[in-house]
């Protein structure tokens, strides 16, 4: 698992223009634009390992990567000692972002942000003092001197460079952490204005306190369609498919029609002195494109769905309701047909007799409904893979005859 993860991260960083090398002390060292990052991969997060890894960082930044979900206390501790942390959720998100950036041709825009150890350590201590998870201070490195007795005065906020504004940052943590960082910068700016002497006109002073104009966010588009909900995000689908097809070239959302059905059978036949009981029930889905039966249970169906983007396709059914009902009921009758053997003794001879019993149409209660299922089709250079966006499972059989599987 660790070797596969190292290979996956190597491919991502190489694609984004980083140079990647191995080391005796850490798993990977990546460099770009004179910024160096040391990466340590672990299967189980450990406080002692985190502290030891942080102590080894001298001329760059440390990235602690684990496939496990980290406890909040361990995550806070890693932040205290100056590390960037990717646990299972953050790793999936970052891999998905990198894949999407590569699809959109922005892989070279992935930037490694210069990491100022002193300032980040002090900000981490400020965040920790407000956190209920930790108290006290943490020493990042034995070479870093302790703060002087003079009070700390926050400097003016540094504006992001044009490079950081244009391309997204693979080294950023989750959106929640980015939002927290933005709030921290705004609070520092506010304190600086309060402490500075008033030397400007009242009108200009008032403008400093004006709230920033909110950036209008795009309103997600919705689609009126009788469909199962989308439970798998586009970025995660691309990350799941990467191990199957390599670097994805395109990710398309398809709504595939299925005939969702349920039935109950109850029949009773009599022959001579025997009673033959035939009963049962079941449910399933019939693919309305290719006629294949699927063991798919749809527990949630909505009449409207929110679309992640405009890159989607609604497939038209090739099998109508009448044909689907005829096929499914014939299969049900065949499944519940019984071949019963009777033995009769006539004189000194034993006579065996076989008789077939099957339910009639009147013995079957049947319900059918057309439901669309969201499917992610992730296309590679030579083949594709399909992932059910509702069940979040990689499909072994194509839902559409036009798809060329591995």
PDB file of C-alpha atoms in Angstrom, residues 43-237:
ATOM      1  CA  UNK A  43       0.025   3.681   7.650  1.00  0.00           C
ATOM      2  CA  UNK A  44      -0.723   4.615  11.266  1.00  0.00           C
ATOM      3  CA  UNK A  45      -0.284   8.187  12.644  1.00  0.00           C
ATOM      4  CA  UNK A  46       1.971   8.345  15.697  1.00  0.00           C
ATOM      5  CA  UNK A  47       2.840  11.394  17.873  1.00  0.00           C
ATOM      6  CA  UNK A  48       6.460  10.351  18.332  1.00  0.00           C
ATOM      7  CA  UNK A  49       6.880   9.858  14.592  1.00  0.00           C
ATOM      8  CA  UNK A  50       5.324  13.283  13.930  1.00  0.00           C
ATOM      9  CA  UNK A  51       7.723  14.972  16.376  1.00  0.00           C
ATOM     10  CA  UNK A  52      10.751  13.128  14.980  1.00  0.00           C
ATOM     11  CA  UNK A  53       9.772  14.036  11.406  1.00  0.00           C
ATOM     12  CA  UNK A  54       9.307  17.717  12.300  1.00  0.00           C
ATOM     13  CA  UNK A  55      12.747  17.795  13.981  1.00  0.00           C
ATOM     14  CA  UNK A  56      14.365  16.627  10.724  1.00  0.00           C
ATOM     15  CA  UNK A  57      13.021  19.548   8.661  1.00  0.00           C
ATOM     16  CA  UNK A  58      15.699  22.230   8.272  1.00  0.00           C
ATOM     17  CA  UNK A  59      15.439  23.856   4.839  1.00  0.00           C
ATOM     18  CA  UNK A  60      11.873  23.292   3.678  1.00  0.00           C
ATOM     19  CA  UNK A  61       8.464  22.109   4.800  1.00  0.00           C
ATOM     20  CA  UNK A  62       7.234  18.718   5.941  1.00  0.00           C
ATOM     21  CA  UNK A  63       4.191  16.954   4.489  1.00  0.00           C
ATOM     22  CA  UNK A  64       2.827  14.133   6.667  1.00  0.00           C
ATOM     23  CA  UNK A  65       0.639  11.736   4.639  1.00  0.00           C
ATOM     24  CA  UNK A  66      -1.465   8.886   6.016  1.00  0.00           C
ATOM     25  CA  UNK A  67      -4.196   6.679   4.594  1.00  0.00           C
ATOM     26  CA  UNK A  68      -5.975   6.712   7.975  1.00  0.00           C
ATOM     27  CA  UNK A  69      -8.450   9.243   9.331  1.00  0.00           C
ATOM     28  CA  UNK A  70      -6.503  11.349  11.853  1.00  0.00           C
ATOM     29  CA  UNK A  71      -7.902  12.270  15.230  1.00  0.00           C
ATOM     30  CA  UNK A  72      -8.330  16.047  15.758  1.00  0.00           C
ATOM     31  CA  UNK A  73      -5.758  16.033  18.590  1.00  0.00           C
ATOM     32  CA  UNK A  74      -3.070  14.464  16.398  1.00  0.00           C
ATOM     33  CA  UNK A  75      -3.938  16.813  13.533  1.00  0.00           C
ATOM     34  CA  UNK A  76      -3.591  19.846  15.826  1.00  0.00           C
ATOM     35  CA  UNK A  77      -0.309  18.529  17.201  1.00  0.00           C
ATOM     36  CA  UNK A  78       1.153  18.098  13.697  1.00  0.00           C
ATOM     37  CA  UNK A  79       0.150  21.700  12.932  1.00  0.00           C
ATOM     38  CA  UNK A  80       1.837  22.863  16.139  1.00  0.00           C
ATOM     39  CA  UNK A  81       5.158  21.364  15.168  1.00  0.00           C
ATOM     40  CA  UNK A  82       5.016  22.977  11.720  1.00  0.00           C
ATOM     41  CA  UNK A  83       3.824  20.144   9.450  1.00  0.00           C
ATOM     42  CA  UNK A  84       1.239  20.053   6.675  1.00  0.00           C
ATOM     43  CA  UNK A  85      -0.982  17.009   7.151  1.00  0.00           C
ATOM     44  CA  UNK A  86      -2.951  14.981   4.613  1.00  0.00           C
ATOM     45  CA  UNK A  87      -5.093  12.267   6.145  1.00  0.00           C
ATOM     46  CA  UNK A  88      -7.390   9.935   4.188  1.00  0.00           C
ATOM     47  CA  UNK A  89     -10.051  12.548   3.390  1.00  0.00           C
ATOM     48  CA  UNK A  90      -7.593  15.316   2.546  1.00  0.00           C
ATOM     49  CA  UNK A  91      -5.478  12.943   0.425  1.00  0.00           C
ATOM     50  CA  UNK A  92      -8.514  11.927  -1.654  1.00  0.00           C
ATOM     51  CA  UNK A  93      -9.460  15.563  -2.169  1.00  0.00           C
ATOM     52  CA  UNK A  94      -5.955  16.646  -3.205  1.00  0.00           C
ATOM     53  CA  UNK A  95      -5.541  13.719  -5.624  1.00  0.00           C
ATOM     54  CA  UNK A  96      -8.896  14.547  -7.190  1.00  0.00           C
ATOM     55  CA  UNK A  97      -7.951  18.231  -7.563  1.00  0.00           C
ATOM     56  CA  UNK A  98      -4.661  17.308  -9.188  1.00  0.00           C
ATOM     57  CA  UNK A  99      -6.388  14.989 -11.660  1.00  0.00           C
ATOM     58  CA  UNK A 100      -8.979  17.631 -12.572  1.00  0.00           C
ATOM     59  CA  UNK A 101      -6.231  20.248 -12.991  1.00  0.00           C
ATOM     60  CA  UNK A 102      -4.421  17.884 -15.341  1.00  0.00           C
ATOM     61  CA  UNK A 103      -7.632  17.346 -17.332  1.00  0.00           C
ATOM     62  CA  UNK A 104      -8.091  21.103 -17.663  1.00  0.00           C
ATOM     63  CA  UNK A 105      -4.451  21.650 -18.661  1.00  0.00           C
ATOM     64  CA  UNK A 106      -3.567  23.515 -15.457  1.00  0.00           C
ATOM     65  CA  UNK A 107      -1.230  20.941 -13.927  1.00  0.00           C
ATOM     66  CA  UNK A 108       1.803  23.212 -14.295  1.00  0.00           C
ATOM     67  CA  UNK A 109       0.012  25.905 -12.238  1.00  0.00           C
ATOM     68  CA  UNK A 110       0.245  23.781  -9.089  1.00  0.00           C
ATOM     69  CA  UNK A 111       2.560  25.830  -6.853  1.00  0.00           C
ATOM     70  CA  UNK A 112       4.572  24.931  -3.745  1.00  0.00           C
ATOM     71  CA  UNK A 113       4.036  27.845  -1.353  1.00  0.00           C
ATOM     72  CA  UNK A 114       7.137  29.075   0.477  1.00  0.00           C
ATOM     73  CA  UNK A 115       6.715  28.170   4.144  1.00  0.00           C
ATOM     74  CA  UNK A 116       7.952  30.692   6.711  1.00  0.00           C
ATOM     75  CA  UNK A 117       8.655  28.561   9.788  1.00  0.00           C
ATOM     76  CA  UNK A 118       8.849  31.415  12.333  1.00  0.00           C
ATOM     77  CA  UNK A 119       5.645  33.196  11.326  1.00  0.00           C
ATOM     78  CA  UNK A 120       3.696  29.986  10.850  1.00  0.00           C
ATOM     79  CA  UNK A 121       4.818  28.673  14.202  1.00  0.00           C
ATOM     80  CA  UNK A 122       3.575  31.823  15.924  1.00  0.00           C
ATOM     81  CA  UNK A 123       0.253  31.694  14.065  1.00  0.00           C
ATOM     82  CA  UNK A 124      -0.097  28.022  15.022  1.00  0.00           C
ATOM     83  CA  UNK A 125       0.458  28.953  18.687  1.00  0.00           C
ATOM     84  CA  UNK A 126      -2.215  31.661  18.419  1.00  0.00           C
ATOM     85  CA  UNK A 127      -4.667  29.163  16.922  1.00  0.00           C
ATOM     86  CA  UNK A 128      -3.773  26.601  19.581  1.00  0.00           C
ATOM     87  CA  UNK A 129      -4.419  29.061  22.429  1.00  0.00           C
ATOM     88  CA  UNK A 130      -8.012  29.334  21.204  1.00  0.00           C
ATOM     89  CA  UNK A 131      -8.418  25.568  20.643  1.00  0.00           C
ATOM     90  CA  UNK A 132      -9.866  23.281  23.300  1.00  0.00           C
ATOM     91  CA  UNK A 133      -7.775  20.362  22.094  1.00  0.00           C
ATOM     92  CA  UNK A 134      -4.348  21.634  23.243  1.00  0.00           C
ATOM     93  CA  UNK A 135      -2.809  24.034  25.768  1.00  0.00           C
ATOM     94  CA  UNK A 136       0.745  25.320  26.095  1.00  0.00           C
ATOM     95  CA  UNK A 137       3.355  25.680  23.366  1.00  0.00           C
ATOM     96  CA  UNK A 138       5.236  23.225  21.162  1.00  0.00           C
ATOM     97  CA  UNK A 139       8.886  23.452  20.115  1.00  0.00           C
ATOM     98  CA  UNK A 140       9.264  23.094  16.344  1.00  0.00           C
ATOM     99  CA  UNK A 141      13.032  22.686  16.131  1.00  0.00           C
ATOM    100  CA  UNK A 142      15.997  22.839  18.457  1.00  0.00           C
ATOM    101  CA  UNK A 143      17.716  25.319  16.118  1.00  0.00           C
ATOM    102  CA  UNK A 144      14.902  27.880  16.344  1.00  0.00           C
ATOM    103  CA  UNK A 145      15.418  30.402  19.127  1.00  0.00           C
ATOM    104  CA  UNK A 146      12.619  31.175  21.527  1.00  0.00           C
ATOM    105  CA  UNK A 147      10.694  34.442  21.121  1.00  0.00           C
ATOM    106  CA  UNK A 148      12.180  37.564  22.726  1.00  0.00           C
ATOM    107  CA  UNK A 149      10.482  39.419  25.565  1.00  0.00           C
ATOM    108  CA  UNK A 150       9.365  42.207  23.239  1.00  0.00           C
ATOM    109  CA  UNK A 151       5.662  42.049  22.352  1.00  0.00           C
ATOM    110  CA  UNK A 152       4.849  40.615  18.957  1.00  0.00           C
ATOM    111  CA  UNK A 153       3.471  43.181  16.498  1.00  0.00           C
ATOM    112  CA  UNK A 154       1.765  41.677  13.448  1.00  0.00           C
ATOM    113  CA  UNK A 155       3.055  42.992  10.176  1.00  0.00           C
ATOM    114  CA  UNK A 156       0.881  44.181   7.321  1.00  0.00           C
ATOM    115  CA  UNK A 157      -0.724  41.310   5.430  1.00  0.00           C
ATOM    116  CA  UNK A 158       1.152  40.121   2.405  1.00  0.00           C
ATOM    117  CA  UNK A 159      -0.890  40.088  -0.782  1.00  0.00           C
ATOM    118  CA  UNK A 160      -0.836  36.829  -2.802  1.00  0.00           C
ATOM    119  CA  UNK A 161       1.252  36.802  -5.952  1.00  0.00           C
ATOM    120  CA  UNK A 162      -0.376  36.663  -9.392  1.00  0.00           C
ATOM    121  CA  UNK A 163       0.857  33.063  -9.781  1.00  0.00           C
ATOM    122  CA  UNK A 164      -0.979  32.013  -6.604  1.00  0.00           C
ATOM    123  CA  UNK A 165      -4.151  33.765  -7.724  1.00  0.00           C
ATOM    124  CA  UNK A 166      -4.284  32.171 -11.192  1.00  0.00           C
ATOM    125  CA  UNK A 167      -3.550  28.492 -10.350  1.00  0.00           C
ATOM    126  CA  UNK A 168      -4.852  26.510  -7.432  1.00  0.00           C
ATOM    127  CA  UNK A 169      -2.446  25.321  -4.745  1.00  0.00           C
ATOM    128  CA  UNK A 170      -1.982  21.574  -4.309  1.00  0.00           C
ATOM    129  CA  UNK A 171      -0.250  22.247  -0.989  1.00  0.00           C
ATOM    130  CA  UNK A 172      -3.279  23.992   0.455  1.00  0.00           C
ATOM    131  CA  UNK A 173      -5.170  21.929   2.974  1.00  0.00           C
ATOM    132  CA  UNK A 174      -8.950  21.569   3.064  1.00  0.00           C
ATOM    133  CA  UNK A 175     -11.283  24.453   2.118  1.00  0.00           C
ATOM    134  CA  UNK A 176     -12.053  24.893   5.822  1.00  0.00           C
ATOM    135  CA  UNK A 177      -8.339  25.502   6.576  1.00  0.00           C
ATOM    136  CA  UNK A 178      -8.072  27.969   3.684  1.00  0.00           C
ATOM    137  CA  UNK A 179     -11.083  29.850   5.031  1.00  0.00           C
ATOM    138  CA  UNK A 180      -9.562  29.918   8.529  1.00  0.00           C
ATOM    139  CA  UNK A 181      -6.335  31.344   7.086  1.00  0.00           C
ATOM    140  CA  UNK A 182      -8.300  34.072   5.275  1.00  0.00           C
ATOM    141  CA  UNK A 183     -10.107  35.036   8.497  1.00  0.00           C
ATOM    142  CA  UNK A 184      -6.781  35.181  10.371  1.00  0.00           C
ATOM    143  CA  UNK A 185      -5.307  37.544   7.773  1.00  0.00           C
ATOM    144  CA  UNK A 186      -8.363  39.772   7.929  1.00  0.00           C
ATOM    145  CA  UNK A 187      -8.168  39.940  11.740  1.00  0.00           C
ATOM    146  CA  UNK A 188      -4.481  40.880  11.613  1.00  0.00           C
ATOM    147  CA  UNK A 189      -5.261  43.627   9.120  1.00  0.00           C
ATOM    148  CA  UNK A 190      -8.005  44.939  11.360  1.00  0.00           C
ATOM    149  CA  UNK A 191      -5.727  45.096  14.413  1.00  0.00           C
ATOM    150  CA  UNK A 192      -3.062  46.938  12.421  1.00  0.00           C
ATOM    151  CA  UNK A 193      -5.530  49.641  11.442  1.00  0.00           C
ATOM    152  CA  UNK A 194      -6.606  50.064  15.047  1.00  0.00           C
ATOM    153  CA  UNK A 195      -3.056  50.559  16.307  1.00  0.00           C
ATOM    154  CA  UNK A 196      -1.884  52.878  13.536  1.00  0.00           C
ATOM    155  CA  UNK A 197      -2.218  56.666  14.027  1.00  0.00           C
ATOM    156  CA  UNK A 198      -4.981  58.395  12.074  1.00  0.00           C
ATOM    157  CA  UNK A 199      -3.311  60.483   9.392  1.00  0.00           C
ATOM    158  CA  UNK A 200      -5.890  60.404   6.624  1.00  0.00           C
ATOM    159  CA  UNK A 201      -9.119  62.216   5.939  1.00  0.00           C
ATOM    160  CA  UNK A 202     -12.296  60.899   7.595  1.00  0.00           C
ATOM    161  CA  UNK A 203     -13.694  59.786   4.261  1.00  0.00           C
ATOM    162  CA  UNK A 204     -10.638  57.607   3.586  1.00  0.00           C
ATOM    163  CA  UNK A 205     -10.672  56.299   7.170  1.00  0.00           C
ATOM    164  CA  UNK A 206     -14.267  55.161   6.671  1.00  0.00           C
ATOM    165  CA  UNK A 207     -13.302  53.260   3.519  1.00  0.00           C
ATOM    166  CA  UNK A 208     -10.799  51.180   5.488  1.00  0.00           C
ATOM    167  CA  UNK A 209     -13.625  49.780   7.583  1.00  0.00           C
ATOM    168  CA  UNK A 210     -15.880  48.902   4.696  1.00  0.00           C
ATOM    169  CA  UNK A 211     -16.532  45.197   4.407  1.00  0.00           C
ATOM    170  CA  UNK A 212     -15.062  43.582   1.281  1.00  0.00           C
ATOM    171  CA  UNK A 213     -17.494  43.242  -1.575  1.00  0.00           C
ATOM    172  CA  UNK A 214     -18.609  39.594  -1.698  1.00  0.00           C
ATOM    173  CA  UNK A 215     -17.650  37.745  -4.845  1.00  0.00           C
ATOM    174  CA  UNK A 216     -20.784  36.346  -6.496  1.00  0.00           C
ATOM    175  CA  UNK A 217     -20.718  32.575  -6.538  1.00  0.00           C
ATOM    176  CA  UNK A 218     -22.136  30.595  -9.462  1.00  0.00           C
ATOM    177  CA  UNK A 219     -25.548  29.157  -8.696  1.00  0.00           C
ATOM    178  CA  UNK A 220     -25.526  25.351  -9.143  1.00  0.00           C
ATOM    179  CA  UNK A 221     -27.833  24.270 -11.935  1.00  0.00           C
ATOM    180  CA  UNK A 222     -30.547  21.733 -11.278  1.00  0.00           C
ATOM    181  CA  UNK A 223     -32.215  19.194 -13.537  1.00  0.00           C
ATOM    182  CA  UNK A 224     -35.792  17.936 -13.276  1.00  0.00           C
ATOM    183  CA  UNK A 225     -35.254  14.197 -13.616  1.00  0.00           C
ATOM    184  CA  UNK A 226     -36.537  11.105 -11.786  1.00  0.00           C
ATOM    185  CA  UNK A 227     -33.132   9.907 -10.666  1.00  0.00           C
ATOM    186  CA  UNK A 228     -31.061   8.481  -7.843  1.00  0.00           C
ATOM    187  CA  UNK A 229     -28.926  11.151  -6.098  1.00  0.00           C
ATOM    188  CA  UNK A 230     -25.254  11.837  -6.861  1.00  0.00           C
ATOM    189  CA  UNK A 231     -23.230  10.701  -3.842  1.00  0.00           C
ATOM    190  CA  UNK A 232     -19.757  10.586  -5.448  1.00  0.00           C
ATOM    191  CA  UNK A 233     -18.011  13.848  -6.362  1.00  0.00           C
ATOM    192  CA  UNK A 234     -16.308  14.311  -9.717  1.00  0.00           C
ATOM    193  CA  UNK A 235     -12.839  14.729  -8.168  1.00  0.00           C
ATOM    194  CA  UNK A 236     -13.125  11.503  -6.181  1.00  0.00           C
ATOM    195  CA  UNK A 237     -14.351   9.605  -9.239  1.00  0.00           C
TER     196      UNK A 237
END
